[in-house]
Amino acid sequence: MECIEITADEIQRRAHEVFSAMESRSSLEEMQLMHKAFNFAREAHSQQRRKTGEPYIIHPIAVALIVAKELQLGAAPVCAAFLHDVVEDTPTTIDNIRDMFGEDVAFLVKVVTKQSKKQYAMSKQLDNFKQMLDSMHYDIRAILIKLADRLHNMRTLDSMRPDKQMKIAGETDYFYAPLANRLGLYTIKIELENLSFRFRCPQVYERIKKLIEQDRAADAKRMHAFDEKIDQILTNNGINFRREIDYKQPYNIWRKMKTLNVDFEHLECRHFTRIVFPVDMYLSEKDMCLKIYSLLTDQFKERPNSIINYVDQPKQNGYQSFHTQLLSDFGVWEEIHIQSERMTKKADLGYFLDPGRHDRDINQWLETFRNVLKDIAKNIDNNGKEDAYFIESVRASFYNDDIQVYTPNGKAITLPKNSSAIDFAFNIHTSIGMHAKYAKINGHLASVKTILKRGDCVEIGTDPDVWPHEDWTSYAKSYKALRNIHQFLDNKPKPRYERCPMCNPIPGEEVIGFKKDDGTTVVHRRDCYTAIGLASRFGDSIIPVEYRSESYVLYPATITLKAVDRQHLLSDIIDSISNKLHLSINDLHTSTEDEIVTTSINFFVHSYNELQMIVQSILNIPDVDEVNYENK
């Protein structure tokens, strides 16, 4: 490894950047403590170097600078940033840190220090991440130090082997970028996403980056004219503002191309124009957004249904802005974001823009955040399956984006983007989710699996006989829904045998079992061609089985019947299945030709005897001539 020589003066200069960033908001005692932490870390890491070849202390300094300058945290987190690797990488202990720097700094260092164990409950990666998340119950600053640590590691990932790059980039994209987004730290979130994308898919990243650069050059003339017209409109009306063009980053472009299934050239709004105004003492931020919007739409045609009002309805992480699209003189729809300087700064610092302000929304969000994490920890501890849903629960809780939907009485419900009506039902009440049968979305009947859009008004219909299905896990996105669905499915009694997928035997039919190498038994009908073939080759694996019906298991069955057409024939047939035996019909097809009716019905039964009862009941219906049972 090549050693990169960095002089003592350069190390001191970089550390001084941290102290300069903290000077205006720190007491003399706090400044002295930060100097002490830097000097201690510098000595502790004096014999170590990074993969880049630099002296190791360069990394803690960089993390401390992110904490101080980009996150604008206080003295204790800056001290912990300087010291965050000393316990893990040197003989220093947490007790040493506590004695020298106090309980607050020691706590933060302990949380961000990876715990070495002989045996991990899940995996080393997941145990360390769970340890960090658990700290949220007490102090969110530890999460921010860890984000700063990850951000600098990603900025210097070039020096790592490709396999290490993939591991760290995968963690970043899966955990840290969504977490930064949830905390409202958009700038950090975007940088983490793109650094992860760059190291996971370097060729795709470079190709999209080149396309963006070409797009910027090709758009230069058009954007200059468009922005000049905006400047003229707002200046002539006495608006104090600044304007900037923001080209979307490669990861964002790639994700939208995948989502919309389009190529780069056919992807709309690859950039947007941000108009930022200072907070006005006479007009509210909302009024100022609307004033600018009104002035622009007097001169530009507005794209129908393009308004997104994040001012009145901020995202769950606090993001606020007023979005719309305007038609430029070149015939291209241009995306516009209108926001105050405070909103813009909040996109960088999220809920930590003003940590001293007791904002109701901030406190409510943090309390919700902590409660979700506590609930995850509680359920992991109680169900004895620590790794079963940990990743899924965390991802659901820290999803990239949120949507707001509404109950019929106007109550707002915040859900992860791409949530379904199933998520809505569980977030109204667990019992509603457990028995959700159908949804009404904006007044229209829909499946509970329907994906919801921002602003939808949703109503859930329930039935005490309806319970979560296996496929609900593919449509649920929220933690509460996933947790309850998984718990129900895990506790649901399992059939004792596997069924042959070819003959699909029903209890009560003549069956035989074949024992597989893994010990499970597969049940076949005795006339099944697969069973006959197995019997001829693996006769020693045949075992007798008691294939009895169980009340909690239903089996699909299909019957086909022929009858002479008459009035009420179909209602008589349905009555014999649904009303007399209270079984659900899943599918029904009927056709009539030359007064002969052919009907195919798919439904669920508990046993072969029940199926025979249905067949006999239908045969007893006047004008029914023939009923045949098919295996499905």
XYZ file of C-alpha atoms in Angstrom:
632
model
C 0.000 0.000 0.000
C 1.390 3.349 -1.046
C 1.635 5.847 1.810
C 0.244 9.284 1.046
C 2.311 11.838 2.884
C 0.218 14.442 4.646
C 2.167 16.856 6.806
C 1.381 17.667 10.419
C 0.513 21.193 9.333
C -2.032 19.870 6.822
C -3.623 17.659 9.483
C -3.813 20.658 11.801
C -5.295 22.807 9.029
C -8.072 20.285 8.380
C -8.854 20.034 12.085
C -8.973 23.824 12.247
C -11.828 23.772 9.699
C -13.861 21.829 12.245
C -13.063 24.239 15.067
C -13.850 27.244 12.860
C -17.256 25.784 11.978
C -18.046 25.295 15.687
C -16.611 28.515 17.101
C -19.669 30.718 16.675
C -22.012 28.285 18.459
C -19.791 26.785 21.169
C -18.659 27.877 24.613
C -14.987 28.086 25.616
C -15.326 24.849 27.601
C -16.864 23.080 24.603
C -14.091 24.305 22.300
C -11.493 23.014 24.762
C -13.248 19.618 24.898
C -13.246 19.333 21.082
C -9.534 20.208 20.895
C -8.897 17.586 23.561
C -10.878 14.962 21.617
C -8.962 15.716 18.420
C -5.575 15.490 20.123
C -6.531 12.229 21.853
C -7.760 10.665 18.586
C -4.671 11.855 16.726
C -2.398 10.161 19.246
C -4.528 6.977 19.430
C -4.478 6.542 15.628
C -0.874 7.728 15.163
C 0.355 4.330 13.919
C -2.577 3.643 11.614
C -3.211 4.423 7.964
C -6.309 4.153 5.792
C -6.612 2.045 2.648
C -5.866 5.228 0.730
C -2.461 5.391 2.431
C -3.354 8.555 4.353
C -2.787 8.868 8.110
C -5.908 7.418 9.754
C -6.705 10.619 11.660
C -7.769 12.176 8.332
C -10.961 10.086 8.472
C -12.139 11.155 11.983
C -11.391 14.783 11.064
C -13.498 14.456 7.898
C -16.377 12.863 9.843
C -16.173 15.608 12.469
C -16.295 18.260 9.708
C -19.462 16.701 8.240
C -21.026 16.621 11.714
C -20.020 20.231 12.397
C -20.564 21.865 9.018
C -23.036 19.812 6.986
C -25.192 18.588 9.882
C -24.490 21.529 12.226
C -24.578 19.447 15.408
C -23.150 20.418 18.777
C -19.868 19.893 20.607
C -20.573 16.394 22.005
C -21.309 14.862 18.577
C -18.188 16.540 17.145
C -16.097 15.028 19.979
C -17.714 11.628 19.320
C -16.940 12.001 15.599
C -13.247 12.564 16.371
C -13.307 9.530 18.708
C -15.709 7.230 16.854
C -13.080 4.612 15.881
C -10.717 4.688 18.864
C -12.533 1.993 20.891
C -12.894 -0.311 17.883
C -9.347 0.132 16.524
C -7.142 0.907 19.565
C -6.770 -0.320 23.199
C -8.953 2.584 24.394
C -12.158 1.562 26.223
C -15.529 3.242 26.637
C -14.661 3.729 30.308
C -11.552 5.656 29.234
C -13.728 7.870 27.020
C -16.233 8.391 29.836
C -13.506 9.402 32.325
C -11.918 11.882 29.917
C -14.884 13.313 28.003
C -18.006 12.645 30.049
C -21.097 10.458 29.817
C -22.660 12.176 26.790
C -19.657 11.707 24.517
C -19.100 8.164 25.817
C -22.682 7.191 25.012
C -22.390 8.451 21.428
C -19.054 6.708 20.890
C -20.451 3.450 22.285
C -23.424 3.501 19.914
C -21.334 4.054 16.792
C -18.711 1.460 17.825
C -19.292 -1.920 16.192
C -19.687 -4.586 18.866
C -17.442 -7.613 18.483
C -19.250 -10.864 19.373
C -18.422 -14.538 19.205
C -21.881 -15.212 17.820
C -24.273 -12.799 16.140
C -28.053 -13.102 16.511
C -28.611 -12.248 12.831
C -25.369 -11.367 11.059
C -22.538 -9.024 11.908
C -23.908 -6.383 9.546
C -27.485 -6.604 10.806
C -26.548 -6.784 14.500
C -24.467 -3.628 14.168
C -27.224 -1.852 12.299
C -29.826 -2.910 14.871
C -27.555 -1.592 17.640
C -27.417 1.765 15.894
C -31.183 1.897 15.342
C -31.853 1.038 18.981
C -29.971 4.199 19.954
C -32.806 6.162 18.339
C -34.889 5.313 21.412
C -32.657 7.655 23.367
C -30.652 9.979 21.117
C -30.895 10.549 17.383
C -27.462 12.222 17.239
C -25.780 8.811 17.155
C -27.558 8.023 13.874
C -26.295 11.283 12.400
C -22.680 10.544 13.389
C -23.023 7.138 11.737
C -24.416 8.774 8.599
C -21.463 11.185 8.568
C -19.072 8.244 8.960
C -20.745 6.377 6.100
C -20.765 9.485 3.891
C -17.001 9.962 4.197
C -16.369 6.242 3.685
C -18.401 6.405 0.478
C -16.518 9.508 -0.678
C -13.247 7.574 -0.343
C -14.425 4.132 -1.485
C -12.164 4.090 -4.560
C -9.344 2.602 -2.479
C -11.319 -0.550 -1.557
C -11.417 -3.877 -3.374
C -14.438 -4.379 -5.714
C -16.051 -6.914 -3.360
C -15.735 -4.509 -0.414
C -17.072 -1.695 -2.591
C -20.145 -3.806 -3.419
C -20.747 -4.710 0.236
C -20.475 -1.136 1.506
C -22.399 0.328 -1.449
C -25.166 -2.253 -1.009
C -25.523 -1.396 2.684
C -25.573 2.284 1.806
C -28.288 1.982 -0.824
C -30.387 -0.380 1.299
C -30.115 1.268 4.716
C -28.307 4.581 4.919
C -29.674 6.520 1.937
C -33.345 5.769 2.817
C -32.549 6.646 6.444
C -31.080 10.016 5.412
C -34.195 10.609 3.330
C -36.453 9.790 6.274
C -34.578 12.316 8.395
C -35.107 14.960 5.722
C -31.397 15.121 4.826
C -31.975 15.296 1.058
C -28.498 16.476 0.107
C -26.860 13.608 1.984
C -29.450 11.130 0.717
C -28.809 12.085 -2.918
C -25.037 11.897 -2.514
C -25.218 8.490 -0.799
C -27.512 7.107 -3.512
C -25.237 8.255 -6.306
C -22.025 7.112 -4.680
C -23.615 3.722 -4.081
C -24.803 3.561 -7.698
C -21.365 4.584 -8.953
C -19.653 1.680 -7.170
C -22.391 -0.916 -7.707
C -22.914 -0.243 -11.424
C -19.924 1.824 -12.606
C -20.540 1.360 -16.347
C -24.226 2.300 -16.178
C -23.392 5.215 -13.868
C -20.776 6.622 -16.249
C -23.061 6.199 -19.259
C -25.918 8.101 -17.611
C -23.518 10.737 -16.292
C -22.265 11.318 -19.834
C -25.852 11.551 -21.140
C -26.644 14.175 -18.477
C -23.603 16.227 -19.502
C -24.653 16.026 -23.165
C -28.205 16.950 -22.201
C -26.985 19.977 -20.256
C -24.987 21.203 -23.256
C -27.876 20.616 -25.691
C -30.318 22.412 -23.359
C -28.108 25.422 -22.704
C -29.673 27.765 -25.265
C -33.248 26.762 -24.483
C -32.761 26.950 -20.708
C -31.064 30.347 -20.970
C -34.072 31.771 -22.799
C -36.548 30.120 -20.413
C -34.749 31.284 -17.268
C -34.204 34.780 -18.683
C -37.960 35.088 -19.199
C -38.599 33.909 -15.602
C -36.084 36.457 -14.307
C -37.738 39.237 -16.276
C -41.267 38.359 -15.073
C -40.317 38.161 -11.403
C -37.951 41.161 -11.427
C -40.522 43.373 -13.147
C -42.962 42.501 -10.363
C -40.542 43.330 -7.569
C -39.898 39.759 -6.422
C -36.663 39.188 -4.496
C -35.435 35.736 -5.509
C -32.586 33.588 -6.709
C -32.850 30.930 -9.384
C -30.866 27.779 -10.112
C -31.088 24.816 -12.476
C -30.693 21.411 -10.865
C -29.981 18.455 -13.146
C -31.141 15.190 -11.639
C -28.402 12.804 -10.609
C -27.580 9.497 -12.381
C -29.248 7.334 -9.742
C -32.470 9.337 -9.860
C -32.485 9.234 -13.665
C -31.794 5.485 -13.708
C -34.550 4.762 -11.177
C -37.111 6.764 -13.154
C -36.093 5.090 -16.405
C -36.669 1.699 -14.763
C -39.947 2.736 -13.130
C -41.416 4.266 -16.301
C -39.759 1.756 -18.667
C -38.362 4.472 -20.937
C -34.921 5.376 -22.246
C -33.047 8.562 -21.367
C -34.290 10.534 -24.360
C -37.940 9.822 -23.592
C -37.688 10.614 -19.883
C -39.368 13.937 -19.151
C -38.139 16.514 -16.625
C -34.517 15.440 -16.422
C -33.842 18.703 -14.637
C -35.829 21.353 -12.792
C -35.628 25.081 -12.122
C -35.651 26.071 -8.461
C -36.909 29.542 -7.524
C -35.923 30.487 -3.969
C -37.211 33.548 -2.138
C -36.278 35.023 1.258
C -38.831 34.802 4.069
C -41.046 37.876 3.791
C -42.258 39.671 6.909
C -45.487 40.683 5.163
C -46.424 37.540 3.230
C -46.558 33.944 4.436
C -44.373 31.387 2.636
C -47.482 29.843 1.096
C -48.742 33.230 -0.141
C -45.326 33.969 -1.638
C -45.272 30.604 -3.443
C -48.745 31.278 -4.835
C -47.805 34.811 -5.878
C -44.770 33.570 -7.844
C -46.858 30.738 -9.300
C -49.563 33.205 -10.355
C -47.076 35.566 -12.025
C -45.445 32.724 -13.977
C -48.708 31.117 -15.115
C -49.874 34.493 -16.412
C -47.074 34.193 -18.992
C -46.515 30.437 -19.346
C -49.030 27.683 -20.050
C -49.311 25.348 -17.074
C -49.426 21.584 -17.544
C -52.787 20.231 -16.315
C -52.646 18.355 -12.989
C -48.941 19.134 -12.523
C -49.246 20.975 -9.189
C -47.857 19.213 -6.108
C -48.356 21.296 -2.977
C -45.777 20.174 -0.425
C -46.141 23.519 1.382
C -49.512 22.720 2.951
C -48.840 18.991 2.977
C -45.130 18.427 3.685
C -43.647 15.006 3.211
C -43.344 12.974 6.394
C -39.680 13.978 6.674
C -40.569 17.683 6.584
C -39.769 18.478 2.924
C -41.703 21.526 1.672
C -41.932 23.040 -1.804
C -44.464 24.045 -4.462
C -44.052 22.078 -7.711
C -45.577 22.658 -11.121
C -44.680 22.354 -14.824
C -44.654 25.179 -17.371
C -44.469 25.089 -21.174
C -41.386 26.893 -22.473
C -41.312 28.823 -25.756
C -39.490 25.818 -27.237
C -42.500 23.543 -26.643
C -40.940 21.619 -23.727
C -42.532 21.118 -20.311
C -40.205 22.475 -17.628
C -40.458 21.443 -13.983
C -40.477 24.322 -11.462
C -39.889 24.137 -7.698
C -40.841 27.249 -5.694
C -39.588 27.413 -2.097
C -38.350 29.762 0.602
C -34.764 29.920 1.811
C -35.935 28.145 4.972
C -37.437 25.299 2.931
C -34.238 24.986 0.906
C -32.105 24.852 4.033
C -34.476 22.302 5.516
C -33.794 20.029 2.552
C -30.168 19.955 3.716
C -30.688 19.724 7.480
C -34.116 18.126 7.643
C -35.665 18.065 11.092
C -32.403 19.297 12.592
C -32.537 22.740 10.997
C -33.426 24.260 14.373
C -32.859 21.686 17.131
C -33.821 24.154 19.849
C -37.276 24.850 18.451
C -40.102 22.766 19.915
C -41.939 22.156 16.694
C -45.000 19.968 17.104
C -44.556 18.177 13.760
C -40.879 17.455 14.425
C -41.526 16.051 17.869
C -44.467 14.035 16.610
C -42.399 12.560 13.769
C -39.491 11.670 16.060
C -41.877 10.065 18.553
C -43.456 8.014 15.758
C -39.958 7.057 14.576
C -38.931 5.911 18.055
C -42.176 3.992 18.587
C -41.737 2.062 15.349
C -38.199 1.096 16.333
C -39.325 0.080 19.821
C -42.081 -2.029 18.293
C -39.589 -3.708 15.961
C -37.253 -4.462 18.881
C -40.122 -5.748 21.037
C -41.441 -8.101 18.391
C -37.976 -9.350 17.495
C -37.307 -10.150 21.159
C -40.683 -11.789 21.777
C -41.119 -13.995 18.754
C -37.699 -15.615 18.931
C -36.989 -15.032 15.240
C -34.605 -12.113 15.351
C -33.683 -12.150 11.705
C -37.097 -13.068 10.258
C -38.468 -9.637 9.442
C -35.739 -7.282 10.634
C -34.621 -6.099 7.197
C -38.150 -5.979 5.854
C -39.395 -4.004 8.868
C -36.585 -1.472 8.711
C -37.011 -0.969 4.985
C -40.739 -0.483 5.413
C -40.203 2.036 8.193
C -37.477 4.039 6.410
C -38.953 3.910 2.924
C -37.701 6.391 0.351
C -40.873 8.469 0.071
C -44.275 8.879 1.651
C -47.755 9.582 0.373
C -50.748 11.001 2.191
C -54.158 9.446 1.666
C -57.420 10.181 3.430
C -60.308 8.526 5.208
C -63.846 9.506 4.109
C -64.023 11.958 7.040
C -60.826 13.706 5.917
C -58.284 12.215 8.320
C -54.807 12.106 6.705
C -52.948 8.789 6.772
C -49.236 8.787 5.875
C -47.962 5.633 4.164
C -44.796 4.561 2.322
C -44.877 5.211 -1.413
C -46.413 2.302 -3.398
C -48.502 1.223 -0.417
C -51.727 -0.637 -1.101
C -55.184 -0.457 0.446
C -53.955 -3.289 2.700
C -51.487 -0.851 4.297
C -54.237 1.730 4.691
C -56.479 -0.818 6.436
C -53.818 -1.881 8.943
C -52.831 1.707 9.655
C -56.457 2.555 10.475
C -56.722 -0.383 12.896
C -55.225 -3.862 13.099
C -58.647 -5.540 13.149
C -59.663 -3.704 9.950
C -56.494 -4.899 8.221
C -56.955 -8.484 9.404
C -60.466 -8.664 7.904
C -60.129 -6.300 4.905
C -62.274 -7.638 2.068
C -62.479 -4.776 -0.434
C -61.674 -1.091 -0.824
C -63.490 1.908 -2.201
C -60.946 4.326 -3.638
C -62.315 7.741 -4.555
C -65.764 6.159 -4.528
C -64.889 3.250 -6.853
C -64.832 -0.405 -5.796
C -61.327 -1.884 -5.857
C -59.240 -4.797 -4.594
C -57.425 -4.328 -1.278
C -54.244 -5.001 -3.258
C -54.706 -1.786 -5.267
C -51.704 0.567 -5.090
C -52.669 3.945 -3.649
C -51.732 7.356 -5.018
C -51.162 10.580 -3.150
C -54.488 12.214 -2.242
C -56.682 9.112 -2.654
C -59.756 8.894 -0.414
C -60.032 5.303 0.820
C -62.710 3.284 2.574
C -62.255 -0.363 3.635
C -64.985 -3.013 3.690
C -64.469 -5.861 6.157
C -65.755 -9.391 6.664
C -65.110 -11.475 9.828
C -64.529 -14.544 7.636
C -61.733 -12.870 5.647
C -58.116 -13.216 6.837
C -54.725 -12.227 5.342
C -53.633 -14.254 2.324
C -50.110 -15.411 1.537
C -49.789 -12.988 -1.380
C -50.600 -9.954 0.808
C -46.933 -9.781 1.769
C -46.146 -8.808 -1.837
C -48.524 -5.831 -1.728
C -47.949 -4.530 1.804
C -45.216 -1.910 2.305
C -45.775 -0.463 5.781
C -44.201 -1.973 8.864
C -47.510 -2.353 10.718
C -49.130 -4.262 7.860
C -46.132 -6.517 7.208
C -45.672 -7.337 10.880
C -49.302 -8.354 11.424
C -49.569 -10.302 8.164
C -46.379 -12.245 8.877
C -47.416 -12.966 12.453
C -50.791 -14.280 11.300
C -49.270 -16.471 8.588
C -46.581 -17.800 10.947
C -49.168 -18.752 13.564
C -51.598 -20.217 11.047
C -51.636 -24.028 11.268
C -49.721 -25.607 8.411
C -50.941 -28.628 6.429
C -49.196 -31.801 7.478
C -48.438 -32.834 3.923
C -47.397 -31.402 0.606
C -49.875 -31.930 -2.235
C -48.827 -33.143 -5.648
C -49.124 -30.094 -7.945
C -50.333 -32.301 -10.805
C -53.252 -34.201 -9.222
C -53.961 -31.868 -6.236
C -55.620 -34.491 -4.015
C -58.407 -33.554 -1.624
C -58.869 -35.289 1.758
C -61.256 -38.195 1.314
C -59.897 -39.291 -2.057
C -57.838 -42.456 -2.412
C -54.279 -41.276 -1.865
C -50.740 -42.515 -1.276
C -47.666 -40.769 0.118
C -44.058 -40.593 -1.075
C -41.369 -39.616 1.417
C -38.783 -37.196 0.019
C -35.090 -37.079 0.946
C -35.663 -34.055 3.184
C -38.243 -35.987 5.239
C -41.399 -34.298 3.902
C -44.267 -36.375 2.559
C -45.942 -35.605 -0.759
C -49.518 -36.865 -1.149
C -50.797 -38.080 -4.544
C -54.078 -39.460 -5.779
C -53.660 -43.153 -6.492
C -54.561 -42.624 -10.159
C -51.995 -39.826 -10.555
C -49.570 -40.466 -13.438
C -46.749 -38.901 -11.414
C -47.436 -41.293 -8.514
C -47.518 -44.275 -10.852
C -44.136 -43.267 -12.264
C -42.646 -42.748 -8.805
C -43.990 -46.099 -7.615
C -42.236 -47.858 -10.467
C -38.881 -46.212 -9.680
C -38.896 -45.381 -5.965
C -41.247 -47.942 -4.486
C -39.379 -48.010 -1.171
C -40.340 -44.371 -0.539
C -44.090 -45.144 -0.535
C -45.717 -44.697 2.866
C -49.340 -44.819 4.041
C -50.861 -41.462 5.029
C -53.869 -40.342 7.027
C -55.010 -37.531 4.764
C -57.848 -36.046 6.783
C -59.722 -32.810 6.292
C -58.846 -29.927 8.589
C -61.189 -27.003 9.201
C -58.524 -24.352 8.562
C -57.498 -25.697 5.119
C -59.482 -25.160 1.929
C -58.735 -26.898 -1.375
C -59.523 -25.553 -4.867
C -61.882 -27.640 -6.935
C -63.487 -27.172 -10.337
C -66.694 -28.701 -11.648
C -68.135 -28.530 -15.153
C -71.836 -29.116 -15.732
C -74.277 -29.336 -18.640
C -77.948 -28.480 -18.390
C -80.984 -27.467 -20.397
C -81.407 -23.709 -20.267
C -84.226 -22.192 -18.213
C -84.917 -19.210 -15.992
C -83.113 -19.115 -12.602
C -80.896 -22.087 -13.479
C -77.698 -20.218 -12.597
C -79.108 -18.882 -9.319
C -80.124 -22.431 -8.312
C -76.589 -23.665 -9.008
C -74.965 -20.840 -7.037
C -77.445 -21.372 -4.182
C -76.363 -25.019 -3.820
C -72.738 -23.966 -3.313
C -72.774 -20.566 -1.616
C -75.953 -20.489 0.435
C -76.436 -24.129 1.423
C -72.778 -24.960 2.162
C -71.417 -21.414 2.683
C -68.494 -21.931 0.318
C -66.879 -19.166 -1.735
C -67.014 -19.280 -5.522
C -63.718 -18.061 -6.945
C -64.489 -18.139 -10.659
C -67.523 -18.918 -12.847
C -67.857 -19.139 -16.632
C -71.075 -20.018 -18.414
C -72.185 -20.182 -22.041
C -75.378 -21.185 -23.816
C -75.651 -22.689 -27.292
C -78.810 -24.160 -28.798
C -80.498 -24.102 -25.360
C -77.671 -26.185 -23.813
C -75.838 -24.491 -20.929
C -72.198 -25.322 -20.160
C -70.904 -23.915 -16.863
C -67.475 -24.154 -15.201
C -67.204 -23.220 -11.515
C -64.056 -22.908 -9.397
C -64.551 -22.897 -5.616
C -62.949 -24.136 -2.396
C -63.876 -27.200 -0.330
C -62.725 -28.803 2.922
C -62.862 -32.423 1.739
C -63.719 -34.797 -1.077
C -66.946 -35.759 0.714
C -67.987 -32.089 0.690
C -67.220 -31.932 -3.024
C -69.354 -35.036 -3.631
C -72.211 -33.426 -1.692
C -72.012 -30.399 -4.003
C -71.930 -32.590 -7.123
C -74.952 -34.539 -5.943
C -76.779 -31.362 -4.925
C -76.278 -29.880 -8.395
C -77.309 -33.124 -10.093
C -80.585 -32.903 -8.164
C -81.324 -29.474 -9.671
C -84.029 -29.756 -12.365
C -82.669 -29.698 -15.946
C -79.048 -30.396 -14.903
C -77.896 -33.428 -16.859
C -74.198 -33.920 -16.138
C -71.617 -32.784 -13.530
C -67.892 -33.575 -13.777
C -65.144 -32.835 -11.232
C -61.738 -31.637 -12.446
C -58.461 -31.353 -10.572
C -56.941 -27.847 -10.568
